[in-house]
mmCIF file of C-alpha atoms and ligand atoms in Angstrom:
data_model
loop_
_atom_site.group_PDB
_atom_site.id
_atom_site.type_symbol
_atom_site.label_atom_id
_atom_site.label_comp_id
_atom_site.label_asym_id
_atom_site.label_seq_id
_atom_site.Cartn_x
_atom_site.Cartn_y
_atom_site.Cartn_z
ATOM 1 C CA MET A 1 81.407 71.658 70.598
ATOM 2 C CA SER A 2 81.205 70.194 74.276
ATOM 3 C CA VAL A 3 84.634 71.216 76.071
ATOM 4 C CA THR A 4 85.937 70.613 79.784
ATOM 5 C CA PRO A 5 85.824 74.207 81.169
ATOM 6 C CA LYS A 6 89.292 75.155 82.370
ATOM 7 C CA ILE A 7 91.433 78.352 83.824
ATOM 8 C CA LEU A 8 95.063 79.150 83.500
ATOM 9 C CA VAL A 9 96.368 81.770 85.572
ATOM 10 C CA HIS A 10 99.607 83.503 85.936
ATOM 11 C CA GLY A 11 101.491 85.781 88.732
ATOM 12 C CA GLY A 12 104.032 87.143 86.398
ATOM 13 C CA ALA A 13 107.264 86.627 85.291
ATOM 14 C CA GLY A 14 110.285 88.212 86.448
ATOM 15 C CA ALA A 15 113.692 87.585 87.940
ATOM 16 C CA MET A 16 112.143 86.641 91.265
ATOM 17 C CA ARG A 17 115.366 86.528 93.273
ATOM 18 C CA SER A 18 113.782 86.858 96.748
ATOM 19 C CA MET A 19 111.305 83.899 96.262
ATOM 20 C CA GLY A 20 111.445 81.364 98.762
ATOM 21 C CA GLY A 21 109.996 81.000 102.248
ATOM 22 C CA GLU A 22 106.627 82.993 103.192
ATOM 23 C CA ARG A 23 107.055 85.019 100.407
ATOM 24 C CA GLU A 24 106.888 82.168 97.532
ATOM 25 C CA ALA A 25 104.308 80.335 100.073
ATOM 26 C CA ALA A 26 101.863 83.718 99.601
ATOM 27 C CA TYR A 27 102.538 83.746 96.064
ATOM 28 C CA ARG A 28 101.827 80.187 95.319
ATOM 29 C CA ALA A 29 98.563 80.175 97.536
ATOM 30 C CA GLY A 30 97.695 83.042 95.742
ATOM 31 C CA LEU A 31 97.656 81.650 92.327
ATOM 32 C CA VAL A 32 96.134 78.486 93.421
ATOM 33 C CA GLU A 33 93.112 80.395 94.988
ATOM 34 C CA ALA A 34 92.491 82.581 91.939
ATOM 35 C CA ALA A 35 92.326 79.343 90.027
ATOM 36 C CA ARG A 36 90.035 77.838 92.265
ATOM 37 C CA LEU A 37 87.886 80.545 92.101
ATOM 38 C CA GLY A 38 88.045 80.791 88.453
ATOM 39 C CA ARG A 39 86.777 77.052 88.425
ATOM 40 C CA GLU A 40 84.011 77.999 90.695
ATOM 41 C CA ALA A 41 82.946 80.667 87.873
ATOM 42 C CA LEU A 42 83.008 78.314 85.305
ATOM 43 C CA ARG A 43 80.824 75.940 86.854
ATOM 44 C CA ALA A 44 78.115 79.036 86.228
ATOM 45 C CA GLY A 45 79.759 78.712 82.146
ATOM 46 C CA ASP A 46 80.984 81.809 81.868
ATOM 47 C CA ALA A 47 84.893 82.120 80.433
ATOM 48 C CA LEU A 48 84.397 86.176 81.327
ATOM 49 C CA GLU A 49 83.449 86.116 84.747
ATOM 50 C CA ALA A 50 86.549 83.022 85.337
ATOM 51 C CA VAL A 51 89.225 85.097 84.639
ATOM 52 C CA LEU A 52 87.493 88.224 86.358
ATOM 53 C CA VAL A 53 87.103 86.776 89.435
ATOM 54 C CA ALA A 54 90.788 85.321 89.299
ATOM 55 C CA VAL A 55 92.550 88.234 88.056
ATOM 56 C CA ARG A 56 90.349 90.112 91.012
ATOM 57 C CA HIS A 57 91.738 87.699 93.855
ATOM 58 C CA MET A 58 95.508 88.496 92.588
ATOM 59 C CA GLU A 59 94.257 92.369 92.746
ATOM 60 C CA ALA A 60 93.529 91.702 96.583
ATOM 61 C CA CYS A 61 96.292 89.700 97.738
ATOM 62 C CA GLY A 62 98.746 91.637 97.908
ATOM 63 C CA ALA A 63 101.615 88.855 96.688
ATOM 64 C CA PHE A 64 101.275 89.910 92.981
ATOM 65 C CA ASN A 65 102.377 93.252 91.448
ATOM 66 C CA ALA A 66 98.446 93.878 90.838
ATOM 67 C CA GLY A 67 96.272 95.856 92.975
ATOM 68 C CA VAL A 68 97.503 96.337 96.497
ATOM 69 C CA GLY A 69 101.002 94.869 95.917
ATOM 70 C CA SER A 70 101.574 96.869 93.062
ATOM 71 C CA CYS A 71 104.798 98.438 92.387
ATOM 72 C CA LEU A 72 105.254 102.591 92.320
ATOM 73 C CA ASP A 73 105.914 104.796 89.766
ATOM 74 C CA GLU A 74 108.736 107.645 89.423
ATOM 75 C CA ASP A 75 106.932 109.774 91.801
ATOM 76 C CA GLY A 76 106.103 106.672 94.417
ATOM 77 C CA ARG A 77 102.818 106.547 93.029
ATOM 78 C CA PHE A 78 100.717 103.889 92.168
ATOM 79 C CA SER A 79 99.386 103.525 88.390
ATOM 80 C CA LEU A 80 97.605 100.524 87.238
ATOM 81 C CA ASP A 81 96.862 99.011 84.298
ATOM 82 C CA ALA A 82 94.191 96.168 83.637
ATOM 83 C CA ALA A 83 91.936 94.545 80.606
ATOM 84 C CA LEU A 84 89.139 91.932 79.976
ATOM 85 C CA MET A 85 88.553 90.568 76.653
ATOM 86 C CA ARG A 86 85.921 88.192 75.343
ATOM 87 C CA GLY A 87 86.278 85.782 73.014
ATOM 88 C CA SER A 88 82.639 85.297 71.202
ATOM 89 C CA ASP A 89 82.495 89.061 69.976
ATOM 90 C CA ARG A 90 85.771 90.479 70.839
ATOM 91 C CA ALA A 91 84.240 92.655 72.882
ATOM 92 C CA ALA A 92 87.026 94.742 75.415
ATOM 93 C CA GLY A 93 87.537 96.815 78.210
ATOM 94 C CA ALA A 94 90.629 98.322 79.517
ATOM 95 C CA VAL A 95 91.978 101.039 81.909
ATOM 96 C CA GLY A 96 95.516 102.857 82.183
ATOM 97 C CA ALA A 97 97.471 104.765 84.195
ATOM 98 C CA CYS A 98 94.643 104.216 87.209
ATOM 99 C CA ALA A 99 95.138 104.777 90.951
ATOM 100 C CA ALA A 100 91.581 104.964 92.166
ATOM 101 C CA THR A 101 91.227 101.203 92.899
ATOM 102 C CA VAL A 102 92.312 97.917 94.336
ATOM 103 C CA HIS A 103 90.497 96.655 91.117
ATOM 104 C CA PRO A 104 91.076 98.039 87.655
ATOM 105 C CA THR A 105 89.094 95.148 86.287
ATOM 106 C CA ASP A 106 85.905 96.005 87.727
ATOM 107 C CA VAL A 107 86.290 99.201 85.608
ATOM 108 C CA ALA A 108 87.579 96.926 82.320
ATOM 109 C CA ARG A 109 84.717 94.764 82.695
ATOM 110 C CA ALA A 110 81.943 97.759 83.172
ATOM 111 C CA LEU A 111 83.533 99.355 80.015
ATOM 112 C CA LEU A 112 83.467 95.966 78.152
ATOM 113 C CA GLU A 113 79.707 95.520 79.083
ATOM 114 C CA GLU A 114 79.089 99.325 78.132
ATOM 115 C CA GLY A 115 80.648 98.562 74.343
ATOM 116 C CA ARG A 116 81.159 102.861 74.068
ATOM 117 C CA HIS A 117 84.766 103.100 74.429
ATOM 118 C CA VAL A 118 87.324 100.357 74.693
ATOM 119 C CA LEU A 119 90.421 102.332 77.097
ATOM 120 C CA LEU A 120 90.122 104.860 79.877
ATOM 121 C CA VAL A 121 93.191 106.237 81.122
ATOM 122 C CA GLY A 122 94.339 108.510 84.251
ATOM 123 C CA GLU A 123 91.965 110.874 85.525
ATOM 124 C CA GLY A 124 89.106 109.486 83.490
ATOM 125 C CA ALA A 125 89.517 106.068 84.549
ATOM 126 C CA GLU A 126 89.570 106.958 88.069
ATOM 127 C CA ARG A 127 86.258 109.029 87.568
ATOM 128 C CA ARG A 128 84.560 105.918 86.495
ATOM 129 C CA ALA A 129 86.009 104.024 89.331
ATOM 130 C CA ARG A 130 84.569 106.183 92.016
ATOM 131 C CA ALA A 131 81.139 106.279 90.016
ATOM 132 C CA LEU A 132 81.170 102.271 90.151
ATOM 133 C CA GLY A 133 82.074 102.698 94.053
ATOM 134 C CA LEU A 134 84.818 100.179 93.835
ATOM 135 C CA PRO A 135 87.589 99.857 96.951
ATOM 136 C CA ALA A 136 89.790 102.269 96.987
ATOM 137 C CA LEU A 137 93.616 101.621 96.528
ATOM 138 C CA GLY A 138 94.839 104.703 98.904
ATOM 139 C CA ALA A 139 98.522 105.568 99.635
ATOM 140 C CA PRO A 140 101.307 102.904 99.325
ATOM 141 C CA PRO A 141 102.369 101.274 102.294
ATOM 142 C CA GLU A 142 105.793 102.119 103.984
ATOM 143 C CA GLU A 143 107.290 98.862 102.628
ATOM 144 C CA LYS A 144 106.374 99.863 98.936
ATOM 145 C CA LEU A 145 107.993 103.406 100.045
ATOM 146 C CA GLU A 146 110.878 101.902 101.222
ATOM 147 C CA THR A 147 111.574 99.531 97.771
ATOM 148 C CA TYR A 148 110.746 102.877 96.058
ATOM 149 C CA ARG A 149 113.315 104.997 97.874
ATOM 150 C CA ARG A 150 116.049 102.479 97.656
ATOM 151 C CA LEU A 151 115.428 101.888 93.525
ATOM 152 C CA LEU A 152 116.011 105.675 93.430
ATOM 153 C CA ALA A 153 118.828 105.657 95.111
ATOM 154 C CA ASP A 154 120.037 102.501 92.721
ATOM 155 C CA ALA A 155 118.985 104.306 89.657
ATOM 156 C CA SER A 156 120.839 107.743 91.023
ATOM 157 C CA LYS A 157 124.104 105.756 90.863
ATOM 158 C CA ARG A 158 123.655 104.282 87.785
ATOM 159 C CA ALA A 159 125.089 104.997 84.062
ATOM 160 C CA PRO A 160 122.180 106.944 82.372
ATOM 161 C CA GLU A 161 122.318 104.137 79.530
ATOM 162 C CA ASP A 162 121.430 101.815 82.742
ATOM 163 C CA LEU A 163 118.549 103.765 83.946
ATOM 164 C CA SER A 164 115.803 102.344 81.756
ATOM 165 C CA THR A 165 116.729 99.030 83.294
ATOM 166 C CA VAL A 166 115.929 99.687 86.975
ATOM 167 C CA GLY A 167 113.375 97.489 88.872
ATOM 168 C CA ARG A 168 112.186 95.947 85.138
ATOM 169 C CA PRO A 169 111.705 92.143 85.163
ATOM 170 C CA ASP A 170 114.946 91.691 83.687
ATOM 171 C CA ASP A 171 117.046 93.813 85.954
ATOM 172 C CA GLU A 172 120.334 91.965 86.421
ATOM 173 C CA GLN A 173 120.979 94.289 89.287
ATOM 174 C CA ALA A 174 117.443 94.431 91.048
ATOM 175 C CA GLU A 175 117.071 92.542 93.965
ATOM 176 C CA ASP A 176 114.041 91.331 92.831
ATOM 177 C CA SER A 177 111.328 91.904 90.404
ATOM 178 C CA GLN A 178 108.233 90.359 88.985
ATOM 179 C CA ASP A 179 105.442 91.264 86.599
ATOM 180 C CA THR A 180 101.627 91.351 85.971
ATOM 181 C CA VAL A 181 98.781 89.211 86.510
ATOM 182 C CA GLY A 182 96.915 87.580 84.356
ATOM 183 C CA ALA A 183 94.530 84.459 83.229
ATOM 184 C CA VAL A 184 92.775 82.439 80.114
ATOM 185 C CA ALA A 185 90.057 80.273 80.396
ATOM 186 C CA VAL A 186 87.520 78.348 78.037
ATOM 187 C CA ASP A 187 83.839 76.917 78.996
ATOM 188 C CA ALA A 188 81.801 74.150 77.993
ATOM 189 C CA ARG A 189 80.745 75.820 75.069
ATOM 190 C CA GLY A 190 84.316 76.442 73.686
ATOM 191 C CA ARG A 191 84.008 80.306 74.381
ATOM 192 C CA VAL A 192 87.154 81.735 75.544
ATOM 193 C CA ALA A 193 88.269 84.894 77.305
ATOM 194 C CA ALA A 194 91.232 86.698 78.948
ATOM 195 C CA ALA A 195 92.195 89.265 81.495
ATOM 196 C CA VAL A 196 95.360 90.710 82.746
ATOM 197 C CA SER A 197 96.068 93.539 85.618
ATOM 198 C CA THR A 198 99.106 95.211 86.718
ATOM 199 C CA GLY A 199 100.986 98.242 88.214
ATOM 200 C CA GLY A 200 103.537 97.913 85.520
ATOM 201 C CA LEU A 201 107.388 98.763 86.304
ATOM 202 C CA TRP A 202 108.830 100.438 89.173
ATOM 203 C CA LEU A 203 109.562 104.000 88.686
ATOM 204 C CA LYS A 204 108.182 104.332 85.104
ATOM 205 C CA LEU A 205 107.595 107.519 84.199
ATOM 206 C CA ARG A 206 104.444 109.227 85.255
ATOM 207 C CA GLY A 207 101.211 108.335 82.824
ATOM 208 C CA ARG A 208 103.186 105.857 81.285
ATOM 209 C CA VAL A 209 100.778 102.664 79.791
ATOM 210 C CA GLY A 210 102.048 99.516 79.268
ATOM 211 C CA ASP A 211 100.863 96.287 77.024
ATOM 212 C CA SER A 212 98.358 95.277 80.201
ATOM 213 C CA ALA A 213 95.791 98.079 78.896
ATOM 214 C CA ILE A 214 96.208 96.927 75.167
ATOM 215 C CA PRO A 215 94.252 94.385 73.475
ATOM 216 C CA GLY A 216 96.216 92.553 71.038
ATOM 217 C CA ALA A 217 99.428 93.292 73.257
ATOM 218 C CA GLY A 218 98.580 92.603 76.851
ATOM 219 C CA LEU A 219 95.738 89.726 75.980
ATOM 220 C CA TYR A 220 93.542 88.785 73.288
ATOM 221 C CA ALA A 221 90.756 86.783 72.951
ATOM 222 C CA CYS A 222 89.013 85.750 69.831
ATOM 223 C CA ASP A 223 86.721 82.618 69.661
ATOM 224 C CA ALA A 224 86.523 82.811 65.659
ATOM 225 C CA LEU A 225 90.573 82.833 65.644
ATOM 226 C CA GLY A 226 90.553 79.662 68.563
ATOM 227 C CA GLY A 227 92.013 80.793 71.693
ATOM 228 C CA ALA A 228 93.050 83.569 74.169
ATOM 229 C CA SER A 229 96.085 84.815 75.642
ATOM 230 C CA SER A 230 97.449 86.854 78.318
ATOM 231 C CA THR A 231 101.068 88.197 78.458
ATOM 232 C CA THR A 232 103.443 89.351 81.347
ATOM 233 C CA GLY A 233 107.261 91.055 80.696
ATOM 234 C CA ILE A 234 108.128 94.396 80.008
ATOM 235 C CA GLY A 235 105.114 96.058 78.251
ATOM 236 C CA GLU A 236 106.968 98.295 75.739
ATOM 237 C CA ARG A 237 108.272 94.904 74.066
ATOM 238 C CA MET A 238 104.638 93.549 73.765
ATOM 239 C CA ILE A 239 103.111 96.263 72.702
ATOM 240 C CA ARG A 240 105.710 96.371 69.917
ATOM 241 C CA ALA A 241 105.205 92.670 68.965
ATOM 242 C CA LEU A 242 101.679 92.599 69.632
ATOM 243 C CA THR A 243 102.568 89.616 71.539
ATOM 244 C CA ALA A 244 99.135 88.317 72.472
ATOM 245 C CA LYS A 245 97.525 88.522 68.978
ATOM 246 C CA LEU A 246 100.514 86.568 67.599
ATOM 247 C CA ALA A 247 99.713 83.589 69.800
ATOM 248 C CA CYS A 248 95.995 83.598 68.902
ATOM 249 C CA ASP A 249 97.210 84.066 65.105
ATOM 250 C CA LEU A 250 99.432 81.047 65.712
ATOM 251 C CA ILE A 251 96.255 78.919 66.831
ATOM 252 C CA ALA A 252 94.192 80.196 63.845
ATOM 253 C CA ALA A 253 97.148 78.708 61.650
ATOM 254 C CA GLY A 254 96.779 75.419 63.117
ATOM 255 C CA ALA A 255 99.219 75.508 66.650
ATOM 256 C CA ASP A 256 98.085 73.924 69.594
ATOM 257 C CA ALA A 257 97.815 76.169 72.994
ATOM 258 C CA GLN A 258 101.201 75.129 73.755
ATOM 259 C CA ALA A 259 103.247 75.628 70.853
ATOM 260 C CA ALA A 260 100.967 78.998 70.217
ATOM 261 C CA ALA A 261 102.450 80.206 74.056
ATOM 262 C CA GLN A 262 106.005 78.824 72.876
ATOM 263 C CA GLY A 263 105.995 80.470 69.359
ATOM 264 C CA ALA A 264 105.381 83.992 71.493
ATOM 265 C CA VAL A 265 107.912 83.483 73.690
ATOM 266 C CA ASP A 266 110.331 82.500 71.024
ATOM 267 C CA ASP A 267 109.303 85.628 68.814
ATOM 268 C CA LEU A 268 110.013 87.812 71.827
ATOM 269 C CA ALA A 269 113.009 86.163 72.452
ATOM 270 C CA GLN A 270 114.354 86.680 69.052
ATOM 271 C CA ARG A 271 113.229 90.125 69.010
ATOM 272 C CA PHE A 272 114.533 91.155 72.466
ATOM 273 C CA GLY A 273 116.817 88.908 73.499
ATOM 274 C CA PRO A 274 116.405 86.314 76.918
ATOM 275 C CA ASP A 275 114.557 87.480 79.995
ATOM 276 C CA SER A 276 111.823 88.976 77.636
ATOM 277 C CA GLY A 277 108.449 87.882 79.132
ATOM 278 C CA GLY A 278 106.043 85.301 79.141
ATOM 279 C CA ILE A 279 102.528 83.977 78.238
ATOM 280 C CA VAL A 280 99.247 81.845 79.145
ATOM 281 C CA VAL A 281 97.039 80.527 76.545
ATOM 282 C CA VAL A 282 93.821 78.590 76.037
ATOM 283 C CA ASP A 283 92.261 77.156 72.825
ATOM 284 C CA ARG A 284 88.762 76.353 71.925
ATOM 285 C CA LEU A 285 89.429 72.696 72.689
ATOM 286 C CA GLY A 286 90.275 73.188 76.013
ATOM 287 C CA ARG A 287 94.099 72.584 75.361
ATOM 288 C CA LEU A 288 96.685 74.896 77.399
ATOM 289 C CA GLY A 289 99.769 76.450 77.142
ATOM 290 C CA ALA A 290 101.929 78.218 79.208
ATOM 291 C CA ALA A 291 105.923 79.604 78.064
ATOM 292 C CA PHE A 292 108.409 82.213 79.706
ATOM 293 C CA ASN A 293 112.067 82.612 79.199
ATOM 294 C CA THR A 294 112.650 84.581 82.651
ATOM 295 C CA GLN A 295 113.902 82.870 85.989
ATOM 296 C CA GLY A 296 110.438 82.227 86.917
ATOM 297 C CA MET A 297 106.540 82.705 86.198
ATOM 298 C CA GLY A 298 104.072 81.593 88.367
ATOM 299 C CA ARG A 299 101.465 79.580 87.111
ATOM 300 C CA ALA A 300 98.289 77.372 88.078
ATOM 301 C CA LEU A 301 95.171 75.453 86.813
ATOM 302 C CA ALA A 302 91.904 74.155 87.364
ATOM 303 C CA SER A 303 89.495 72.498 85.398
ATOM 304 C CA LEU A 304 85.770 71.730 85.917
ATOM 305 C CA GLY A 305 85.742 68.045 87.384
ATOM 306 C CA ASP A 306 89.053 67.877 88.573
ATOM 307 C CA GLU A 307 90.061 68.900 92.490
ATOM 308 C CA ALA A 308 93.348 69.448 91.942
ATOM 309 C CA VAL A 309 94.675 72.576 90.912
ATOM 310 C CA PRO A 310 98.485 72.119 90.249
ATOM 311 C CA VAL A 311 100.583 75.295 90.658
ATOM 312 C CA ALA A 312 104.643 76.251 89.555
ATOM 313 C CA VAL A 313 106.553 79.159 89.591
ATOM 314 C CA TRP A 314 110.424 77.698 88.033
ATOM 315 C CA PRO A 315 110.829 76.246 85.095
ATOM 316 C CA GLU A 316 111.862 72.512 85.892
ATOM 317 C CA GLU A 317 108.958 71.911 88.219
ATOM 318 C CA PRO A 318 106.264 69.502 86.575
ATOM 319 C CA PHE A 319 103.223 71.581 85.564
ATOM 320 C CA PRO A 320 101.193 69.150 83.591
ATOM 321 C CA LEU A 321 98.691 71.132 81.076
ATOM 322 C CA ASP A 322 96.463 68.310 80.097
HETATM 323 N N1 LIG B 401 103.684 94.015 81.778
HETATM 324 C C1 LIG B 401 103.403 95.017 82.321
HETATM 325 C C2 LIG B 401 103.539 96.302 81.803
HETATM 326 O O1 LIG B 401 104.743 96.120 81.120
HETATM 327 O O2 LIG B 401 103.316 97.163 81.967
#
């Protein structure tokens, strides 16, 4: 089987009310560069390396809710989740509630390669990040702490039944929100891979781990099923719906990548209503899919042999997936 190697990245689904101007320009530029770097890795023929370098770029860039741009938990601290999955053997590595490094996906990569454990959380993940010599995340910058204090003050004014929505991607009252980054790729031999990385949700409880650390929920990759997927949205929903695995099951049942992406988002909408999330999908034939039911979801793609890197944020923007 010969396939045109491709990568499709997303920068998180959400309300994105404060997009525009420099912020949106940085977000779009980060997506384009992530897809471009992924395409370079695909030249060497490795889908896993492609999704890793793409997500690492978004972790380092600051324009996304991942790595240095991550949101803060209820204590005003970073707590990152991330995972990688390789379709050829379903090998996976994941970390949850890790504050030790800008690049939790590098810890996930080490776990995937070692094959002993799939998921490390909290202190264990942080110890591994330090042992790998990964760049430290450090303390949250003042700009993040200002948002944290504002959201905390907002939460104190809300009715108890509204508290669980503060700062979430579907928060009607929030000034802004956006969720998680991810990537899916296929190489020339039709091998697929997926990656995901996030700061999670603003004001989440200390120790909360979301879908981005859980294969089947936040990502899935399986050559035998025929594809890979990476999700974005409120993780508790993807964990309950196993959204990423559902997309791959739809491919195995005969759907192309776009139908699988739409089917997974339709399932979320049916269970949880509008503004429930988004997904990117690739199948082993090199077909791509992207779907979301939030106000926006940044996405960019790059194919070997084509210099163009289409990028889009809003639903009405043209985004040719062929
Ligand atoms: N989807 C990211 C999270 O819920 O943590």
